[in-house]
mmCIF file of C-alpha atoms in Angstrom:
data_model
loop_
_atom_site.group_PDB
_atom_site.id
_atom_site.type_symbol
_atom_site.label_atom_id
_atom_site.label_comp_id
_atom_site.label_asym_id
_atom_site.label_seq_id
_atom_site.Cartn_x
_atom_site.Cartn_y
_atom_site.Cartn_z
ATOM 1 C CA LEU A 1 -80.644 -63.504 -46.252
ATOM 2 C CA LEU A 2 -77.087 -64.093 -45.004
ATOM 3 C CA ASP A 3 -78.289 -66.985 -42.828
ATOM 4 C CA ARG A 4 -80.151 -68.567 -45.755
ATOM 5 C CA LEU A 5 -77.082 -68.262 -47.975
ATOM 6 C CA GLN A 6 -74.830 -69.756 -45.307
ATOM 7 C CA PHE A 7 -76.894 -72.960 -45.021
ATOM 8 C CA SER A 8 -77.947 -73.371 -48.648
ATOM 9 C CA GLY A 9 -75.165 -75.868 -49.434
ATOM 10 C CA HIS A 10 -74.155 -74.073 -52.641
ATOM 11 C CA ASP A 11 -71.148 -71.919 -53.539
ATOM 12 C CA VAL A 12 -72.684 -68.595 -52.708
ATOM 13 C CA ARG A 13 -69.550 -66.523 -52.092
ATOM 14 C CA LEU A 14 -70.568 -63.847 -54.576
ATOM 15 C CA GLU A 15 -74.134 -63.566 -53.264
ATOM 16 C CA LYS A 16 -72.905 -63.443 -49.663
ATOM 17 C CA ALA A 17 -70.270 -60.824 -50.527
ATOM 18 C CA LEU A 18 -72.923 -58.640 -52.169
ATOM 19 C CA ALA A 19 -75.260 -59.024 -49.197
ATOM 20 C CA LEU A 20 -72.460 -58.123 -46.774
ATOM 21 C CA GLN A 21 -71.552 -55.096 -48.863
ATOM 22 C CA GLN A 22 -75.149 -53.860 -48.837
ATOM 23 C CA ARG A 23 -75.464 -54.406 -45.098
ATOM 24 C CA ALA A 24 -72.172 -52.574 -44.543
ATOM 25 C CA LEU A 25 -73.474 -49.597 -46.502
ATOM 26 C CA ARG A 26 -76.699 -49.474 -44.489
ATOM 27 C CA LEU A 27 -74.801 -49.742 -41.197
ATOM 28 C CA ALA A 28 -72.493 -46.899 -42.265
ATOM 29 C CA GLN A 29 -75.498 -44.733 -43.188
ATOM 30 C CA MET A 30 -76.870 -45.316 -39.666
ATOM 31 C CA GLY A 31 -73.514 -44.406 -38.092
ATOM 32 C CA ASN A 32 -72.682 -47.968 -36.973
ATOM 33 C CA LEU A 33 -69.154 -47.838 -38.338
ATOM 34 C CA PRO A 34 -67.301 -50.665 -36.495
ATOM 35 C CA PRO A 35 -69.785 -53.379 -37.623
ATOM 36 C CA SER A 36 -69.905 -51.765 -41.066
ATOM 37 C CA LYS A 37 -66.126 -52.045 -41.297
ATOM 38 C CA GLU A 38 -66.254 -55.724 -40.358
ATOM 39 C CA ASP A 39 -68.867 -56.460 -43.034
ATOM 40 C CA TYR A 40 -66.793 -54.649 -45.652
ATOM 41 C CA ARG A 41 -63.742 -56.680 -44.621
ATOM 42 C CA GLN A 42 -65.643 -59.931 -44.979
ATOM 43 C CA SER A 43 -67.033 -58.900 -48.352
ATOM 44 C CA LEU A 44 -63.520 -57.956 -49.485
ATOM 45 C CA ALA A 45 -62.197 -61.402 -48.559
ATOM 46 C CA LEU A 46 -65.058 -63.121 -50.404
ATOM 47 C CA PHE A 47 -64.738 -60.976 -53.543
ATOM 48 C CA THR A 48 -60.969 -61.566 -53.530
ATOM 49 C CA ASP A 49 -61.464 -65.312 -53.172
ATOM 50 C CA ALA A 50 -64.032 -65.313 -55.995
ATOM 51 C CA GLY A 51 -61.742 -63.266 -58.257
ATOM 52 C CA ARG A 52 -64.311 -60.481 -58.713
ATOM 53 C CA GLN A 53 -62.211 -57.341 -59.034
ATOM 54 C CA TRP A 54 -65.150 -54.934 -59.281
ATOM 55 C CA GLY A 55 -66.321 -56.213 -55.883
ATOM 56 C CA VAL A 56 -62.806 -55.886 -54.457
ATOM 57 C CA ALA A 57 -62.673 -52.260 -55.639
ATOM 58 C CA ARG A 58 -66.044 -51.395 -54.116
ATOM 59 C CA SER A 59 -65.247 -53.068 -50.797
ATOM 60 C CA HIS A 60 -61.978 -51.144 -50.564
ATOM 61 C CA ALA A 61 -63.878 -47.944 -51.348
ATOM 62 C CA GLY A 62 -66.456 -48.748 -48.660
ATOM 63 C CA LEU A 63 -63.678 -49.337 -46.129
ATOM 64 C CA ALA A 64 -62.080 -46.051 -47.229
ATOM 65 C CA ALA A 65 -65.296 -44.155 -46.532
ATOM 66 C CA VAL A 66 -65.464 -45.680 -43.049
ATOM 67 C CA ASP A 67 -61.768 -44.972 -42.372
ATOM 68 C CA TRP A 68 -62.188 -41.347 -43.442
ATOM 69 C CA ARG A 69 -65.196 -40.798 -41.195
ATOM 70 C CA MET A 70 -63.336 -42.388 -38.284
ATOM 71 C CA GLY A 71 -60.451 -39.977 -38.839
ATOM 72 C CA ASP A 72 -57.876 -42.131 -40.654
ATOM 73 C CA CYS A 73 -57.241 -40.268 -43.911
ATOM 74 C CA HIS A 74 -54.032 -42.136 -44.724
ATOM 75 C CA ALA A 75 -55.770 -45.525 -44.627
ATOM 76 C CA ALA A 76 -58.663 -44.086 -46.653
ATOM 77 C CA SER A 77 -56.388 -42.686 -49.385
ATOM 78 C CA HIS A 78 -54.468 -45.973 -49.615
ATOM 79 C CA ARG A 79 -57.647 -48.000 -50.097
ATOM 80 C CA LEU A 80 -59.043 -45.567 -52.658
ATOM 81 C CA GLN A 81 -55.799 -45.746 -54.639
ATOM 82 C CA ILE A 82 -56.245 -49.538 -54.769
ATOM 83 C CA SER A 83 -59.855 -49.103 -55.922
ATOM 84 C CA LEU A 84 -58.810 -46.530 -58.519
ATOM 85 C CA ALA A 85 -56.092 -48.809 -59.930
ATOM 86 C CA ILE A 86 -58.625 -51.634 -60.312
ATOM 87 C CA GLY A 87 -61.161 -49.327 -61.971
ATOM 88 C CA GLN A 88 -58.544 -48.054 -64.411
ATOM 89 C CA LYS A 89 -57.448 -51.598 -65.245
ATOM 90 C CA MET A 90 -61.069 -52.560 -65.901
ATOM 91 C CA GLY A 91 -61.640 -49.466 -68.037
ATOM 92 C CA ASP A 92 -64.729 -48.538 -66.020
ATOM 93 C CA ARG A 93 -65.039 -44.748 -66.408
ATOM 94 C CA ARG A 94 -67.857 -44.343 -63.901
ATOM 95 C CA MET A 95 -65.918 -46.279 -61.284
ATOM 96 C CA VAL A 96 -62.763 -44.267 -61.978
ATOM 97 C CA ALA A 97 -64.654 -40.967 -61.760
ATOM 98 C CA ASN A 98 -66.245 -41.901 -58.433
ATOM 99 C CA PHE A 99 -62.984 -43.068 -56.850
ATOM 100 C CA LYS A 100 -61.147 -39.931 -58.021
ATOM 101 C CA HIS A 101 -63.946 -37.807 -56.568
ATOM 102 C CA GLU A 102 -63.690 -39.619 -53.223
ATOM 103 C CA LEU A 103 -59.894 -39.298 -53.226
ATOM 104 C CA GLY A 104 -60.315 -35.568 -53.724
ATOM 105 C CA ILE A 105 -62.423 -35.311 -50.569
ATOM 106 C CA VAL A 106 -59.798 -37.196 -48.540
ATOM 107 C CA TYR A 107 -56.934 -35.102 -49.937
ATOM 108 C CA ARG A 108 -58.837 -31.901 -49.109
ATOM 109 C CA THR A 109 -59.219 -33.034 -45.504
ATOM 110 C CA MET A 110 -55.468 -33.701 -45.362
ATOM 111 C CA GLY A 111 -54.637 -30.282 -46.814
ATOM 112 C CA GLN A 112 -53.373 -31.586 -50.155
ATOM 113 C CA LEU A 113 -55.534 -29.034 -51.919
ATOM 114 C CA ASP A 114 -53.859 -29.137 -55.342
ATOM 115 C CA ASN A 115 -54.144 -32.929 -55.429
ATOM 116 C CA ALA A 116 -57.775 -32.674 -54.316
ATOM 117 C CA ALA A 117 -58.629 -30.205 -57.076
ATOM 118 C CA HIS A 118 -56.788 -32.284 -59.701
ATOM 119 C CA PHE A 119 -58.639 -35.504 -58.880
ATOM 120 C CA GLN A 120 -61.994 -33.777 -58.581
ATOM 121 C CA ARG A 121 -61.541 -31.932 -61.894
ATOM 122 C CA THR A 122 -60.755 -35.243 -63.589
ATOM 123 C CA ALA A 123 -63.817 -36.841 -61.988
ATOM 124 C CA LEU A 124 -65.953 -33.952 -63.219
ATOM 125 C CA ASP A 125 -64.632 -34.327 -66.785
ATOM 126 C CA LEU A 126 -65.361 -38.072 -66.722
ATOM 127 C CA GLY A 127 -68.806 -37.417 -65.262
ATOM 128 C CA ARG A 128 -69.635 -35.001 -68.077
ATOM 129 C CA ARG A 129 -68.740 -37.637 -70.668
ATOM 130 C CA ALA A 130 -70.887 -40.224 -68.907
ATOM 131 C CA GLY A 131 -73.854 -37.838 -68.715
ATOM 132 C CA ASP A 132 -74.675 -38.886 -65.136
ATOM 133 C CA LEU A 133 -76.454 -35.784 -63.785
ATOM 134 C CA MET A 134 -76.607 -36.986 -60.171
ATOM 135 C CA ALA A 135 -72.888 -37.702 -60.182
ATOM 136 C CA LEU A 136 -72.213 -34.344 -61.858
ATOM 137 C CA THR A 137 -74.120 -32.605 -59.081
ATOM 138 C CA ARG A 138 -71.935 -34.251 -56.432
ATOM 139 C CA TYR A 139 -68.719 -33.660 -58.350
ATOM 140 C CA LYS A 140 -69.431 -29.964 -58.936
ATOM 141 C CA THR A 141 -70.392 -29.425 -55.295
ATOM 142 C CA ASN A 142 -67.267 -31.018 -53.879
ATOM 143 C CA LEU A 143 -64.929 -29.321 -56.353
ATOM 144 C CA ALA A 144 -66.591 -26.045 -55.311
ATOM 145 C CA ARG A 145 -65.807 -26.858 -51.671
ATOM 146 C CA THR A 146 -62.178 -27.569 -52.579
ATOM 147 C CA PHE A 147 -62.009 -24.213 -54.389
ATOM 148 C CA LEU A 148 -63.372 -22.619 -51.193
ATOM 149 C CA TRP A 149 -60.463 -24.051 -49.209
ATOM 150 C CA GLN A 150 -58.059 -22.865 -51.905
ATOM 151 C CA GLY A 151 -59.440 -19.348 -51.506
ATOM 152 C CA ARG A 152 -60.922 -19.364 -55.024
ATOM 153 C CA LEU A 153 -64.292 -17.991 -53.992
ATOM 154 C CA GLU A 154 -65.548 -16.818 -57.391
ATOM 155 C CA GLU A 155 -64.903 -20.213 -58.972
ATOM 156 C CA ALA A 156 -66.401 -21.937 -55.929
ATOM 157 C CA HIS A 157 -69.552 -19.816 -56.220
ATOM 158 C CA GLN A 158 -69.871 -20.508 -59.947
ATOM 159 C CA LEU A 159 -69.600 -24.287 -59.532
ATOM 160 C CA ALA A 160 -71.899 -24.398 -56.494
ATOM 161 C CA SER A 161 -74.507 -22.390 -58.438
ATOM 162 C CA GLU A 162 -74.236 -24.814 -61.380
ATOM 163 C CA SER A 163 -74.629 -27.764 -59.011
ATOM 164 C CA PHE A 164 -77.712 -26.174 -57.447
ATOM 165 C CA ALA A 165 -79.223 -25.585 -60.902
ATOM 166 C CA LEU A 166 -78.593 -29.239 -61.808
ATOM 167 C CA ALA A 167 -80.252 -30.404 -58.608
ATOM 168 C CA GLN A 168 -83.341 -28.339 -59.402
ATOM 169 C CA HIS A 169 -83.423 -29.877 -62.888
ATOM 170 C CA LEU A 170 -83.278 -33.383 -61.374
ATOM 171 C CA ASP A 171 -86.376 -32.627 -59.277
ATOM 172 C CA TYR A 172 -84.868 -34.602 -56.374
ATOM 173 C CA PRO A 173 -85.597 -32.644 -53.169
ATOM 174 C CA LEU A 174 -82.689 -33.977 -51.095
ATOM 175 C CA TYR A 175 -80.184 -32.965 -53.754
ATOM 176 C CA GLU A 176 -81.734 -29.505 -53.896
ATOM 177 C CA GLY A 177 -81.485 -29.220 -50.104
ATOM 178 C CA TRP A 178 -77.872 -30.380 -50.044
ATOM 179 C CA THR A 179 -76.725 -28.130 -52.891
ATOM 180 C CA ARG A 180 -78.541 -25.137 -51.392
ATOM 181 C CA GLY A 181 -76.750 -25.833 -48.103
ATOM 182 C CA TYR A 182 -73.314 -25.887 -49.681
ATOM 183 C CA LEU A 183 -74.097 -22.822 -51.802
ATOM 184 C CA ALA A 184 -75.018 -21.079 -48.530
ATOM 185 C CA GLU A 185 -71.640 -22.121 -47.081
ATOM 186 C CA ILE A 186 -69.738 -20.502 -49.977
ATOM 187 C CA LEU A 187 -71.868 -17.346 -49.891
ATOM 188 C CA LEU A 188 -71.209 -17.128 -46.145
ATOM 189 C CA HIS A 189 -67.437 -17.089 -46.640
ATOM 190 C CA ALA A 190 -67.823 -14.576 -49.471
ATOM 191 C CA GLY A 191 -69.498 -12.236 -46.943
ATOM 192 C CA GLN A 192 -72.888 -12.408 -48.680
ATOM 193 C CA TYR A 193 -74.716 -13.146 -45.440
ATOM 194 C CA HIS A 194 -78.253 -12.238 -46.501
ATOM 195 C CA GLN A 195 -78.117 -14.555 -49.516
ATOM 196 C CA ALA A 196 -76.472 -17.283 -47.433
ATOM 197 C CA GLN A 197 -79.271 -16.973 -44.851
ATOM 198 C CA GLY A 198 -81.928 -17.334 -47.548
ATOM 199 C CA HIS A 199 -80.425 -20.480 -49.050
ATOM 200 C CA ALA A 200 -79.750 -22.000 -45.608
ATOM 201 C CA GLU A 201 -83.344 -21.434 -44.511
ATOM 202 C CA ARG A 202 -84.787 -22.891 -47.704
ATOM 203 C CA ALA A 203 -82.441 -25.878 -47.399
ATOM 204 C CA ARG A 204 -83.595 -26.357 -43.790
ATOM 205 C CA LEU A 205 -87.221 -26.479 -44.884
ATOM 206 C CA ILE A 206 -86.480 -29.010 -47.641
ATOM 207 C CA LEU A 207 -84.356 -31.300 -45.488
ATOM 208 C CA SER A 208 -86.795 -31.135 -42.568
ATOM 209 C CA GLU A 209 -89.493 -32.532 -44.855
ATOM 210 C CA HIS A 210 -87.395 -35.490 -46.006
ATOM 211 C CA GLU A 211 -84.859 -36.323 -43.256
ATOM 212 C CA SER A 212 -84.677 -36.487 -39.486
ATOM 213 C CA THR A 213 -81.470 -34.394 -39.364
ATOM 214 C CA LEU A 214 -79.991 -31.400 -41.138
ATOM 215 C CA ARG A 215 -76.832 -33.295 -42.099
ATOM 216 C CA LEU A 216 -75.246 -32.636 -45.458
ATOM 217 C CA PRO A 217 -73.113 -35.211 -47.313
ATOM 218 C CA ASP A 218 -69.412 -35.573 -46.479
ATOM 219 C CA GLY A 219 -69.666 -34.328 -42.914
ATOM 220 C CA GLY A 220 -71.449 -31.043 -43.546
ATOM 221 C CA SER A 221 -74.365 -29.722 -41.550
ATOM 222 C CA LEU A 222 -76.854 -26.905 -41.904
ATOM 223 C CA HIS A 223 -76.618 -26.486 -38.134
ATOM 224 C CA LEU A 224 -72.997 -25.388 -38.557
ATOM 225 C CA ILE A 225 -73.872 -22.885 -41.302
ATOM 226 C CA ARG A 226 -76.739 -21.485 -39.203
ATOM 227 C CA ALA A 227 -74.380 -21.211 -36.217
ATOM 228 C CA GLU A 228 -71.789 -19.366 -38.300
ATOM 229 C CA LEU A 229 -74.442 -16.886 -39.444
ATOM 230 C CA ALA A 230 -75.584 -16.411 -35.833
ATOM 231 C CA LEU A 231 -72.023 -15.641 -34.701
ATOM 232 C CA ILE A 232 -71.797 -12.818 -37.237
ATOM 233 C CA GLU A 233 -75.032 -11.367 -35.841
ATOM 234 C CA GLY A 234 -73.710 -11.612 -32.267
ATOM 235 C CA ALA A 235 -76.408 -14.162 -31.378
ATOM 236 C CA CYS A 236 -73.937 -16.261 -29.417
ATOM 237 C CA ALA A 237 -76.426 -18.342 -27.405
ATOM 238 C CA HIS A 238 -78.297 -19.264 -30.595
ATOM 239 C CA ALA A 239 -75.006 -20.161 -32.273
ATOM 240 C CA GLU A 240 -74.089 -22.442 -29.377
ATOM 241 C CA GLY A 241 -77.463 -24.187 -29.584
ATOM 242 C CA GLU A 242 -77.025 -24.852 -33.304
ATOM 243 C CA LEU A 243 -73.473 -26.120 -32.712
ATOM 244 C CA ARG A 244 -74.653 -28.505 -30.006
ATOM 245 C CA ARG A 245 -77.272 -29.942 -32.365
ATOM 246 C CA CYS A 246 -74.575 -30.231 -35.006
ATOM 247 C CA TRP A 247 -72.299 -31.998 -32.499
ATOM 248 C CA GLU A 248 -74.988 -34.564 -31.680
ATOM 249 C CA SER A 249 -75.636 -35.260 -35.347
ATOM 250 C CA LEU A 250 -71.957 -35.655 -36.257
ATOM 251 C CA GLU A 251 -71.101 -37.730 -33.174
ATOM 252 C CA GLN A 252 -73.791 -40.211 -34.175
ATOM 253 C CA SER A 253 -72.383 -40.450 -37.698
ATOM 254 C CA TRP A 254 -68.695 -40.561 -36.685
ATOM 255 C CA HIS A 255 -67.548 -37.604 -38.807
ATOM 256 C CA LYS A 256 -64.470 -36.965 -36.685
ATOM 257 C CA HIS A 257 -62.921 -34.251 -38.850
ATOM 258 C CA SER A 258 -66.154 -32.260 -38.839
ATOM 259 C CA VAL A 259 -66.427 -32.626 -35.053
ATOM 260 C CA ILE A 260 -63.135 -30.684 -34.768
ATOM 261 C CA ILE A 261 -64.710 -27.763 -36.635
ATOM 262 C CA VAL A 262 -67.727 -27.852 -34.315
ATOM 263 C CA LEU A 263 -65.446 -27.837 -31.244
ATOM 264 C CA ALA A 264 -63.697 -24.748 -32.584
ATOM 265 C CA GLY A 265 -67.073 -23.107 -33.207
ATOM 266 C CA LEU A 266 -68.179 -23.916 -29.659
ATOM 267 C CA GLY A 267 -64.980 -22.287 -28.415
ATOM 268 C CA CYS A 268 -65.804 -19.149 -30.399
ATOM 269 C CA ALA A 269 -69.394 -19.103 -29.110
ATOM 270 C CA ALA A 270 -68.268 -19.537 -25.490
ATOM 271 C CA HIS A 271 -65.721 -16.731 -25.939
ATOM 272 C CA CYS A 272 -68.470 -14.546 -27.409
ATOM 273 C CA ARG A 273 -70.511 -15.180 -24.231
ATOM 274 C CA GLY A 274 -67.565 -14.350 -21.969
ATOM 275 C CA GLN A 275 -67.198 -17.954 -20.777
ATOM 276 C CA MET A 276 -63.424 -18.055 -21.128
ATOM 277 C CA VAL A 277 -62.714 -21.321 -19.287
ATOM 278 C CA ARG A 278 -65.170 -23.212 -21.492
ATOM 279 C CA ALA A 279 -63.810 -21.447 -24.573
ATOM 280 C CA GLY A 280 -60.269 -22.508 -23.704
ATOM 281 C CA ASN A 281 -61.328 -26.101 -23.091
ATOM 282 C CA TYR A 282 -63.171 -26.367 -26.414
ATOM 283 C CA LEU A 283 -60.314 -24.827 -28.385
ATOM 284 C CA THR A 284 -57.706 -26.989 -26.667
ATOM 285 C CA GLU A 285 -59.713 -30.104 -27.512
ATOM 286 C CA ALA A 286 -60.156 -28.958 -31.108
ATOM 287 C CA LEU A 287 -56.408 -28.424 -31.535
ATOM 288 C CA ALA A 288 -55.553 -31.740 -29.877
ATOM 289 C CA GLU A 289 -57.963 -33.668 -32.112
ATOM 290 C CA ALA A 290 -56.784 -31.856 -35.252
ATOM 291 C CA LEU A 291 -53.148 -32.673 -34.505
ATOM 292 C CA ALA A 292 -53.922 -36.275 -33.534
ATOM 293 C CA LEU A 293 -55.869 -36.901 -36.750
ATOM 294 C CA GLN A 294 -53.588 -34.693 -38.893
ATOM 295 C CA SER A 295 -56.736 -32.866 -39.984
ATOM 296 C CA TYR A 296 -55.685 -29.835 -42.014
ATOM 297 C CA GLN A 297 -59.226 -28.504 -42.344
ATOM 298 C CA GLY A 298 -59.930 -28.840 -38.633
ATOM 299 C CA LEU A 299 -56.658 -27.159 -37.675
ATOM 300 C CA VAL A 300 -57.016 -24.245 -40.109
ATOM 301 C CA TYR A 301 -60.615 -23.604 -39.057
ATOM 302 C CA ALA A 302 -59.608 -23.508 -35.374
ATOM 303 C CA LEU A 303 -56.526 -21.284 -35.641
ATOM 304 C CA PRO A 304 -58.269 -17.873 -35.972
ATOM 305 C CA PHE A 305 -60.423 -18.582 -32.911
ATOM 306 C CA VAL A 306 -57.370 -19.717 -30.935
ATOM 307 C CA ALA A 307 -55.574 -16.489 -31.910
ATOM 308 C CA ARG A 308 -58.531 -14.369 -30.786
ATOM 309 C CA PHE A 309 -58.780 -16.268 -27.495
ATOM 310 C CA LEU A 310 -55.064 -15.919 -26.679
ATOM 311 C CA THR A 311 -55.204 -12.173 -27.258
ATOM 312 C CA ALA A 312 -58.193 -11.908 -24.917
ATOM 313 C CA VAL A 313 -56.349 -13.730 -22.102
ATOM 314 C CA ASP A 314 -53.289 -11.461 -22.228
ATOM 315 C CA GLU A 315 -51.189 -13.610 -24.521
ATOM 316 C CA ALA A 316 -51.301 -11.140 -27.394
ATOM 317 C CA GLU A 317 -47.867 -11.999 -28.787
ATOM 318 C CA ARG A 318 -48.771 -15.659 -29.216
ATOM 319 C CA GLY A 319 -52.195 -14.683 -30.514
ATOM 320 C CA ILE A 320 -50.713 -12.476 -33.240
ATOM 321 C CA GLU A 321 -48.225 -15.207 -34.179
ATOM 322 C CA ILE A 322 -51.030 -17.766 -34.594
ATOM 323 C CA TRP A 323 -53.192 -15.284 -36.503
ATOM 324 C CA GLU A 324 -50.355 -14.676 -38.968
ATOM 325 C CA LEU A 325 -49.979 -18.436 -39.388
ATOM 326 C CA ALA A 326 -53.718 -18.745 -40.015
ATOM 327 C CA ARG A 327 -53.691 -15.924 -42.559
ATOM 328 C CA ARG A 328 -51.091 -17.760 -44.640
ATOM 329 C CA GLN A 329 -53.731 -20.426 -45.324
ATOM 330 C CA PRO A 330 -55.852 -19.562 -48.399
ATOM 331 C CA PHE A 331 -59.138 -20.467 -46.720
ATOM 332 C CA VAL A 332 -58.591 -17.958 -43.905
ATOM 333 C CA ALA A 333 -56.934 -15.339 -46.120
ATOM 334 C CA HIS A 334 -59.912 -15.129 -48.483
ATOM 335 C CA SER A 335 -62.835 -15.795 -46.107
ATOM 336 C CA ILE A 336 -64.624 -12.563 -45.235
ATOM 337 C CA TRP A 337 -66.553 -14.536 -42.619
ATOM 338 C CA CYS A 338 -63.336 -15.559 -40.823
ATOM 339 C CA ALA A 339 -62.226 -11.920 -40.605
ATOM 340 C CA ASP A 340 -65.659 -10.790 -39.403
ATOM 341 C CA ALA A 341 -66.073 -13.647 -36.939
ATOM 342 C CA VAL A 342 -62.829 -13.025 -35.098
ATOM 343 C CA SER A 343 -62.713 -9.234 -35.651
ATOM 344 C CA TYR A 344 -58.995 -9.493 -36.246
ATOM 345 C CA THR A 345 -58.539 -7.262 -39.269
ATOM 346 C CA HIS A 346 -56.680 -4.725 -37.105
ATOM 347 C CA LEU A 347 -53.708 -7.067 -36.560
#
């Protein structure tokens, strides 16, 4: 199509920009992020030249999604702010709601949890007015995940349950699988392991019927949730297998912030198996990546496992210091799973 447009002899900037935007989206879905980014850049230039602001906003948002997955949250937030300003100027409520929702995800990754919750609440309010049930399902799920990181587990559970109920009403299997997966994640951190296991297993069955991977939107993975449940049971080899499958899936899709969490999990699993050199290597890499990308979520997830490891290798003073730092973060302070996984409640 792009070749035909190029040689048609007509002014086809808009058509070419739309085609590039669609190709960029498909490339991103397949994990081919560098060529996706180039297509989005070209579409942005064409939309700008044609004076089509809605296209400019969507190209910036597409670039933001790619930047976020590649680990550049600051670039992603800047582009989404541009998109949001355009949407507000146009008075497009659906566009505004979507860009605020996406900004919330980026802010959560950066650790700006209050900002994340504010933008996602606003998106949810706008989504309710628009009556878009699919969008409402996404907005409720991601606000629930932000509440989880704020340590607001009861509110997180309520919203995730509402999102799951909406997905069942939509009769769209992938949405049911995704919402079940994220409900399992929240139940896991609330210490309700049996219920989490049930939802995770049902989500696995649904996703296995409709997708080739167990990936969840926004960098999540059922493999990670299954690994976390296995760690609680002491099934360390099984946990490591799930984490390796998660690693392969996320590496292919370039979710760099989520890869940090998997590295930390691999460190915990190796420690559980008594493989201390491997555990140290995984945890060191997780910390280095988290600091390089300024990934709040990756860093906070890794800290309890680092503390446990340091104590085990006769650096108890440093381990206790890092554990106290971790416990000041609401996610760690309120996650029963974190306490159970590292067995650190005695400190």
